[in-house]
Tab-separated table of C-alpha atoms and ligand atoms in Angstrom:
chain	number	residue	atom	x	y	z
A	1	UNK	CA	-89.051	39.565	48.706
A	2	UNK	CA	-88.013	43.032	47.581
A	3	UNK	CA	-86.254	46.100	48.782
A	4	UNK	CA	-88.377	46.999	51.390
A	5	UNK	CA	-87.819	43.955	54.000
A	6	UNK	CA	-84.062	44.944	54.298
A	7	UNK	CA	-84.573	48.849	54.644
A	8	UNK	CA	-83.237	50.333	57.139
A	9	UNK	CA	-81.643	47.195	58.561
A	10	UNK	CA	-77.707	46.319	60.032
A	11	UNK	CA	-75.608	44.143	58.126
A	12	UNK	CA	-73.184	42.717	61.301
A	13	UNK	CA	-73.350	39.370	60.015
A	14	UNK	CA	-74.289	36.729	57.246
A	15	UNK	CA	-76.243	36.073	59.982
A	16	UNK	CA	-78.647	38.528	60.052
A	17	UNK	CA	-80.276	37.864	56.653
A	18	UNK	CA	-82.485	34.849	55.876
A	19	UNK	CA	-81.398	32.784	52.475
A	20	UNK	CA	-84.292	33.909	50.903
A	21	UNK	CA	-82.331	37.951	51.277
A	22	UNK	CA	-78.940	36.858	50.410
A	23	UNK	CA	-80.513	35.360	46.984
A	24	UNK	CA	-82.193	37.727	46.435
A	25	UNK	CA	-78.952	40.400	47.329
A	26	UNK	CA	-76.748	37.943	45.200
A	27	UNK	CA	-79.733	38.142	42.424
A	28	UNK	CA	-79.626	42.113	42.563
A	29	UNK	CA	-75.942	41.856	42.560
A	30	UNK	CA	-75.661	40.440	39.494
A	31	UNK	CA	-78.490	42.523	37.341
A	32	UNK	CA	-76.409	45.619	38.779
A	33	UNK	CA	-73.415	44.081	36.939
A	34	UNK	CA	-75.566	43.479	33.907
A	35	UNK	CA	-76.483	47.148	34.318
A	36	UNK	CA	-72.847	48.597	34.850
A	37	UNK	CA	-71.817	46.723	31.639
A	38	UNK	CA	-74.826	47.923	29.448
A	39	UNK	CA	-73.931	51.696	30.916
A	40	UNK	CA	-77.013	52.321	32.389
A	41	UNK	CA	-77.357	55.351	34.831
A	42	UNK	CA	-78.483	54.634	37.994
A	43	UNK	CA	-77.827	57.560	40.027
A	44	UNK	CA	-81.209	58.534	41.123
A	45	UNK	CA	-81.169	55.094	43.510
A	46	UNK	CA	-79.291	56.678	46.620
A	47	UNK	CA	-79.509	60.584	45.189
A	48	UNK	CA	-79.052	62.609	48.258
A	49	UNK	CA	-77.728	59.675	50.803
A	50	UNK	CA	-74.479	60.010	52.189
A	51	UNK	CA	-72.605	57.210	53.610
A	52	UNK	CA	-69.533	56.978	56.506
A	53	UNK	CA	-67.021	55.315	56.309
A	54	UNK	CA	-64.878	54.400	59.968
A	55	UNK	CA	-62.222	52.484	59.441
A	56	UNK	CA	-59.478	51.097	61.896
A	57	UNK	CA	-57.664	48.920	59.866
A	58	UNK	CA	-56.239	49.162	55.949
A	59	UNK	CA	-58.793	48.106	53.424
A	60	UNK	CA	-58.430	48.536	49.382
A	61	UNK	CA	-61.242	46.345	48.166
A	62	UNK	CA	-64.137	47.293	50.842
A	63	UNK	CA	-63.417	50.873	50.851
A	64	UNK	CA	-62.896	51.454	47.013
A	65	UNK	CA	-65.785	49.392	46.449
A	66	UNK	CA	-68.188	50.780	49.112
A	67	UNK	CA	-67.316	54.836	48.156
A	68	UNK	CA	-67.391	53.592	44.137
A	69	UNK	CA	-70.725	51.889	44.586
A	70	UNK	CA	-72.118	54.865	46.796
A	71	UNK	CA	-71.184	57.501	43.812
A	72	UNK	CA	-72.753	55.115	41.179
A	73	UNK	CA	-75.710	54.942	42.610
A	74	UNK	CA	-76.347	59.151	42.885
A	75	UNK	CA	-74.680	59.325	46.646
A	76	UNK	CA	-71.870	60.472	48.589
A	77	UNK	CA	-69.015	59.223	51.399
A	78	UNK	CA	-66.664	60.193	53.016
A	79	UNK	CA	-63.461	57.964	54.729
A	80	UNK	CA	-63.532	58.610	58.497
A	81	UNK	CA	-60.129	56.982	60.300
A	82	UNK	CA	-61.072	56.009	63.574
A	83	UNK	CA	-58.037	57.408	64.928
A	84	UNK	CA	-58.742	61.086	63.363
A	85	UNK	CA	-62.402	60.796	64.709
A	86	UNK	CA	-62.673	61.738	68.677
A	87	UNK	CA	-63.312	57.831	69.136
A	88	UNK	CA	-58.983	57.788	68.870
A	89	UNK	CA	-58.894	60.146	71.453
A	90	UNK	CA	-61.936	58.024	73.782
A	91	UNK	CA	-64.975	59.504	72.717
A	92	UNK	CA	-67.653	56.571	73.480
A	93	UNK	CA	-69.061	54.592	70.591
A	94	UNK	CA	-72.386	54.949	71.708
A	95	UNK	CA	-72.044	58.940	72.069
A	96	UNK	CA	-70.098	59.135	68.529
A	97	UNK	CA	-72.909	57.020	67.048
A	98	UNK	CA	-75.986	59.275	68.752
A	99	UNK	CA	-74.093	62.053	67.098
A	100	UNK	CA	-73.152	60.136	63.580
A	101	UNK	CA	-76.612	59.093	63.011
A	102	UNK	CA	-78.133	62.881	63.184
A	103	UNK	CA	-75.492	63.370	59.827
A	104	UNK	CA	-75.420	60.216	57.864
A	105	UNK	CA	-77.660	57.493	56.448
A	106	UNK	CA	-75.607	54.662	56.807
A	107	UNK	CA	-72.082	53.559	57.931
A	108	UNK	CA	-69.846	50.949	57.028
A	109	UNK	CA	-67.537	50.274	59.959
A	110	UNK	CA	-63.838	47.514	60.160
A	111	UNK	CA	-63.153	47.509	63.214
A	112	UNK	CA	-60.654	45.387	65.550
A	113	UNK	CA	-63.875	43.992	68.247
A	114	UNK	CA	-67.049	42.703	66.360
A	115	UNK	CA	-68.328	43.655	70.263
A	116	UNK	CA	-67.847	47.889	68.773
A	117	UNK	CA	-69.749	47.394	65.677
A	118	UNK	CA	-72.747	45.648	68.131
A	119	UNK	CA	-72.682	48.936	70.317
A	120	UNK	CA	-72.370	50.590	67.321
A	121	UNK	CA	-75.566	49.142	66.066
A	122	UNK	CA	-77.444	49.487	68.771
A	123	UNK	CA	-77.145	53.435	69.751
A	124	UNK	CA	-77.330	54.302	65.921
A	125	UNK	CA	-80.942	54.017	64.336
A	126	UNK	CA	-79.415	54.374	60.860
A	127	UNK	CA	-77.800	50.808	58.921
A	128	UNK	CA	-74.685	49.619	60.166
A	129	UNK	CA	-72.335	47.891	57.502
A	130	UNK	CA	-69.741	45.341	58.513
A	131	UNK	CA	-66.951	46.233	56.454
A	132	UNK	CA	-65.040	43.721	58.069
A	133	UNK	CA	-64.484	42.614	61.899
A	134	UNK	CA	-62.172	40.031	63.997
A	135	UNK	CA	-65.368	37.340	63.624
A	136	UNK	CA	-66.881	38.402	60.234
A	137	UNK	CA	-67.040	39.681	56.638
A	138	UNK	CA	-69.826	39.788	55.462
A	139	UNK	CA	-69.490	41.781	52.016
A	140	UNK	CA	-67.091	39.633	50.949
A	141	UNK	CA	-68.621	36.435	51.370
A	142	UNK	CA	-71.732	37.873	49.442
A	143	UNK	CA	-69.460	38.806	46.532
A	144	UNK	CA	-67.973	35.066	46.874
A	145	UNK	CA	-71.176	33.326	46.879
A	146	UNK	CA	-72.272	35.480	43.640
A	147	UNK	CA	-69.141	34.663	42.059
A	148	UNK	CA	-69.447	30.596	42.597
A	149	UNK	CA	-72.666	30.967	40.976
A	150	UNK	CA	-71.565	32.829	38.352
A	151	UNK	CA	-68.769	30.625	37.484
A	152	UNK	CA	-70.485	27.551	38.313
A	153	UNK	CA	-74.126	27.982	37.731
A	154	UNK	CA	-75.238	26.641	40.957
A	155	UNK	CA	-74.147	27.065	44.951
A	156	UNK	CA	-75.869	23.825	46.020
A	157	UNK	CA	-74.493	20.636	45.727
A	158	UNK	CA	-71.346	22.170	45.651
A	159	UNK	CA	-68.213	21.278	47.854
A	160	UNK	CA	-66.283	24.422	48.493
A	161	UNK	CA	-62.399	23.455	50.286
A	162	UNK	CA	-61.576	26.168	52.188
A	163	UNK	CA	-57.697	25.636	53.913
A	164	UNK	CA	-55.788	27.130	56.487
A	165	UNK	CA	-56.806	29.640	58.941
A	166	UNK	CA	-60.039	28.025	60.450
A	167	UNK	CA	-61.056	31.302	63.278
A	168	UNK	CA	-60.463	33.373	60.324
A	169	UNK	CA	-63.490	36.303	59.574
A	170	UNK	CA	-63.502	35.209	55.976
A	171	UNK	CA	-64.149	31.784	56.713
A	172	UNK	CA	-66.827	32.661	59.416
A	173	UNK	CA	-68.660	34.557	56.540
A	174	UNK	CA	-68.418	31.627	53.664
A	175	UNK	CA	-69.206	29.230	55.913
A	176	UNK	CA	-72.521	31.114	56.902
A	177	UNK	CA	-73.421	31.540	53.640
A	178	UNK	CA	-72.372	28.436	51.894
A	179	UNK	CA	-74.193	26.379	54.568
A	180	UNK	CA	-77.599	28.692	54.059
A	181	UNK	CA	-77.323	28.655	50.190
A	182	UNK	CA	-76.757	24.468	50.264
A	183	UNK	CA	-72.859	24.184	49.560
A	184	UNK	CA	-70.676	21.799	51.353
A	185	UNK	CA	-68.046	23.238	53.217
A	186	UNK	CA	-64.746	21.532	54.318
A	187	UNK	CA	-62.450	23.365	56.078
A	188	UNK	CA	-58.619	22.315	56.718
A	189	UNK	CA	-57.261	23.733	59.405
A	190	UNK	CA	-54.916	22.759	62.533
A	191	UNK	CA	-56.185	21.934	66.040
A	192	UNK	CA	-55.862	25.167	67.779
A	193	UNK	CA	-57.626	27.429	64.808
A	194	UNK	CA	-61.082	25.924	64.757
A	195	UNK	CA	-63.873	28.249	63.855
A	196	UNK	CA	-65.567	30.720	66.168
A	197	UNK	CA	-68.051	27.924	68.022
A	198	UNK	CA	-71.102	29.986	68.140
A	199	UNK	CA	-70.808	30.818	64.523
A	200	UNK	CA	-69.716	27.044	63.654
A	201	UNK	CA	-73.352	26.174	65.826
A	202	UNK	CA	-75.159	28.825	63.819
A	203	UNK	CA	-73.956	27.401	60.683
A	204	UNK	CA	-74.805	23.739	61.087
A	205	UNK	CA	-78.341	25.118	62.094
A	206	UNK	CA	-78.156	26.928	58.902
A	207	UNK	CA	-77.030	23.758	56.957
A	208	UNK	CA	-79.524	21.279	59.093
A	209	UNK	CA	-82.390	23.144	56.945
A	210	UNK	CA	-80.470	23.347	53.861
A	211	UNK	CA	-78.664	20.054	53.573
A	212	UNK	CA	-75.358	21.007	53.248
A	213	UNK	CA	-72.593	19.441	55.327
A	214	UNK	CA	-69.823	21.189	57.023
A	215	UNK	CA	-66.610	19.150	58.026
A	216	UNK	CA	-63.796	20.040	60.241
A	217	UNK	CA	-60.813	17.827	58.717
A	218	UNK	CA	-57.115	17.878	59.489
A	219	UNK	CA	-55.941	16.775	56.498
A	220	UNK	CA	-55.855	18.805	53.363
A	221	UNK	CA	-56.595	16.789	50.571
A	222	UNK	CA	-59.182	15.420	52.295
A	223	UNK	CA	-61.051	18.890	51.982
A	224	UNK	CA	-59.379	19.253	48.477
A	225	UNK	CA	-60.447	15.994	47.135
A	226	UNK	CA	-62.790	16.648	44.183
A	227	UNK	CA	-63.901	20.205	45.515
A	228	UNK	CA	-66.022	22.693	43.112
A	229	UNK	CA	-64.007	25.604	44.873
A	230	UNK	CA	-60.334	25.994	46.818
A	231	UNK	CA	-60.542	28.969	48.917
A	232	UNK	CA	-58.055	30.482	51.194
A	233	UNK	CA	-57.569	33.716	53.328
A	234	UNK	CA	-54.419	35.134	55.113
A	235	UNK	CA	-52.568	33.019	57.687
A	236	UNK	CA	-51.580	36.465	59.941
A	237	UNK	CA	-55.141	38.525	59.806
A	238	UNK	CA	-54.920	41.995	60.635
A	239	UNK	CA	-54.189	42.499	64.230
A	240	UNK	CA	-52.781	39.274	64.382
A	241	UNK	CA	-48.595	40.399	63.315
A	242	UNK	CA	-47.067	39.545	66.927
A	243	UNK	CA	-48.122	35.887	66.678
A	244	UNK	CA	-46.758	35.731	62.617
A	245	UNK	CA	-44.274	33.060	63.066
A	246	UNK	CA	-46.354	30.986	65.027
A	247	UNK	CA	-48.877	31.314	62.718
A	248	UNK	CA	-47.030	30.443	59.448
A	249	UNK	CA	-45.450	27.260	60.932
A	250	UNK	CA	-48.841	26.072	62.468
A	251	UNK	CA	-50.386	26.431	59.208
A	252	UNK	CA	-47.184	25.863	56.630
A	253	UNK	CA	-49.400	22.270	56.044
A	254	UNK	CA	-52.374	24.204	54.383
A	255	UNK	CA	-50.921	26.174	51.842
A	256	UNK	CA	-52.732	26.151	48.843
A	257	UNK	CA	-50.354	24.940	45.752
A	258	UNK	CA	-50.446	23.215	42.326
A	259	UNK	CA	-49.434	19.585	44.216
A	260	UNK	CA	-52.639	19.874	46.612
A	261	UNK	CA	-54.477	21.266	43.895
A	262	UNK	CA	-54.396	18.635	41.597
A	263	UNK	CA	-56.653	16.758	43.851
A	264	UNK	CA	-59.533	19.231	42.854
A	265	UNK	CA	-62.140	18.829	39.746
A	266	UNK	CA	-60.310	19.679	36.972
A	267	UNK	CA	-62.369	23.280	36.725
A	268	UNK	CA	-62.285	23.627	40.080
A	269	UNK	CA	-62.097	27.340	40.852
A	270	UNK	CA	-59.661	29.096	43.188
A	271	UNK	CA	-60.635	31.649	44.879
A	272	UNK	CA	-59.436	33.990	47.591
A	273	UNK	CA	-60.927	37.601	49.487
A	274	UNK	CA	-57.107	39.425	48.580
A	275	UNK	CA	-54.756	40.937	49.762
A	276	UNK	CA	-52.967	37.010	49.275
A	277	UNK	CA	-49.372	36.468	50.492
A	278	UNK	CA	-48.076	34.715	47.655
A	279	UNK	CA	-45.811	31.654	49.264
A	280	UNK	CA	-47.657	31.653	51.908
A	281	UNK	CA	-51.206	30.492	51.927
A	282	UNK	CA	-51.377	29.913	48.474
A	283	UNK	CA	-48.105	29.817	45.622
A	284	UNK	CA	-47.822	32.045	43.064
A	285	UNK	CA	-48.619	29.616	40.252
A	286	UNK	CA	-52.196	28.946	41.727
A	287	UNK	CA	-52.817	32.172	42.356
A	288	UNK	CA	-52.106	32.778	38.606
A	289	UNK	CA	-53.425	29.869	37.198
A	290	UNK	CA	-55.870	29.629	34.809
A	291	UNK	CA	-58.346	27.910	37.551
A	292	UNK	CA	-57.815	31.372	39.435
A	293	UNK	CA	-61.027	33.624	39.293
A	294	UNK	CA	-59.990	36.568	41.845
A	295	UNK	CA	-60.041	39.090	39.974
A	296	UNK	CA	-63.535	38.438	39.127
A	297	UNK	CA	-64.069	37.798	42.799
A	298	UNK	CA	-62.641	41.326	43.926
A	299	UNK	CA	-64.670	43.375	40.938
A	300	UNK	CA	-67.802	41.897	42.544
A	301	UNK	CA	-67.568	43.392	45.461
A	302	UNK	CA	-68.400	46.430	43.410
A	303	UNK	CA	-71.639	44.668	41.954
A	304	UNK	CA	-72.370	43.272	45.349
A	305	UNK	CA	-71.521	46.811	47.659
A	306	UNK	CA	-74.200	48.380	45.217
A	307	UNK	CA	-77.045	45.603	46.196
A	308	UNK	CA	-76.451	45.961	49.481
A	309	UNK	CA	-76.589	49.812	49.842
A	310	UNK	CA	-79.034	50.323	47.652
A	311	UNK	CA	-81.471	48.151	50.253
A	312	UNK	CA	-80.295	49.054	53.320
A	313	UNK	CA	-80.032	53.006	52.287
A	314	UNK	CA	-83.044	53.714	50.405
B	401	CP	N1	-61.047	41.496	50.645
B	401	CP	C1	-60.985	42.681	51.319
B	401	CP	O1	-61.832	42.996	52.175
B	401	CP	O2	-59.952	43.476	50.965
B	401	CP	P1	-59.529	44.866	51.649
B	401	CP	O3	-58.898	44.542	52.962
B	401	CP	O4	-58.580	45.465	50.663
B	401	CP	O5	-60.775	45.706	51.845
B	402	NVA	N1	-58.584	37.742	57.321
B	402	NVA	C1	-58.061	38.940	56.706
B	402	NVA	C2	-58.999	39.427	55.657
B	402	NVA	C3	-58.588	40.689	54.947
B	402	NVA	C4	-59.596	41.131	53.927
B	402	NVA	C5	-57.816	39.993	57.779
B	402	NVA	O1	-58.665	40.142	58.682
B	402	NVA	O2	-56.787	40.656	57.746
């Protein structure tokens, strides 16, 4: 395995890389870290590349991250808002990425419809990023699944809770990678906010070869009970703010707090993508506990943006 099997390649999904690349992404991730700590200059990796950003939603982590990691490594990139670029106004995809592709070497794309990054993909012949979708995100759960095994040691054998919003992209992403990499997965959730089925069939293929387990369960401390990891996401996703109080009632039985949590190992680790709603999914004193490790979690995707660009860009 090395650098060259991933040039060149999309990123849509957790699903497009084998476990053998996302340890070996993780692996890179974390010697990048090593790097960035021992203040080693790396900027002849992507000298010369320039990167695109389109984004139609807000983003702090992903795009700070991405455009950090980019100028770190000797590049450049530029934020393009989907609604400034002709694409607001109805330019095609597949025309703005025949055009795109002629000026950039790679673009990182959060859109609304996974189905836009696909045509995306296919009329560009330059990487496509998923910098977050309604069915995936894959960046993050790469910077997760580096972040369990730096805080842990391990990823398999492990039993990861995740609670609340089942369909969410987050989950889709963890659950991908957790089942390839050998960690059980239990995810809480109510009846009508069951994951995405073809990614839940993907996964269990994924965990068949692996020998993890993934469980659908209905009752929280059920998932909780003597987890490695509690993990939760947003109950109202982007997009998502007409159905909000729906949402929060549905889910008001999965909130992450220091009562369900004391079901957990004792150094169980909470952990969480961010931007959290704090009495919501998860309470304040959680997310502020001791047992809390996102802000380690959010600097990785630094560590993590910086693997993946520097293999698919140079
Ligand atoms: N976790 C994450 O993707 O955060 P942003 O929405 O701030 O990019
Ligand atoms: N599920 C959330 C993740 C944000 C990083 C959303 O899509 O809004």
């Amino acid at each position: 395995m090395n650098f060259r099997s991933l040039r060149g390649r999309d990123l849509l999904s957790i699903a497009d890389l084998t476990p053998e690349e996302l340890k070996f992404l993780i692996d890179l991730s974390l010697d990048f870290k090593r790097r960035f700590y021992a203040g080693e200059r790396i900027i002849s990796i992507l000298e010369g590349k320039v990167l695109g950003l389109i984004f139609q939603k807000h983003s702090t982590r992903t795009r700070v991250s991405l455009e950090a990691a980019m100028s770190q490594l000797g590049g450049r990139s530029f934020y393009l808002s989907w609604s400034e670029l002709q694409l607001g106004r109805g330019e095609p995809i597949k025309d703005t990425a025949r055009v795109l592709e002629r000026y950039l070497d790679g673009i990182a794309a959060r859109v609304y419809r996974h189905r836009d990054l696909v045509e995306l993909a296919e009329y560009a012949r330059i990487p496509i990023i998923n910098a977050l979708s309604d069915l995936e995100h894959p960046l993050q759960a790469i910077a997760d699944m580096m972040t369990i095994l730096e805080k842990k040691g391990r990823i398999e054998g492990l039993k990861i809770a995740f609670l609340g919003d089942g369909s969410d992209n987050v989950l889709h992403s963890l659950m991908l990678a957790a089942s390839m990499l050998g960690a059980n997965i239990y995810i809480a959730t109510a009846p009508s906010y069951d994951p995405n089925k073809d990614i839940l069939r993907r996964a269990e293929e994924e965990a068949s070869r692996s020998g993890a387990e993934i469980r659908i369960v209905r009752d929280p401390v059920e998932a909780v009970e003597n987890a490695d990891v509690v993990y939760t996401d947003v109950w109202v996703s982007m997009g998502q703010e007409a159905e909000r109080e729906k949402r929060i009632k549905d889910l008001q039985k999965y909130q992450v707090n220091s009562e369900l949590a004391k079901h957990a190992k004792k150094d169980f680790i909470f952990m969480h993508c961010l931007p959290a709603h704090r009495g919501e999914e998860v309470t304040e004193d959680v997310l502020e506990s001791p047992n809390s490790v996102v802000w380690d979690e959010a600097e990785n995707r630094l560590h993590t943006a910086k693997a993946v660009l520097a293999v698919l860009l140079s």
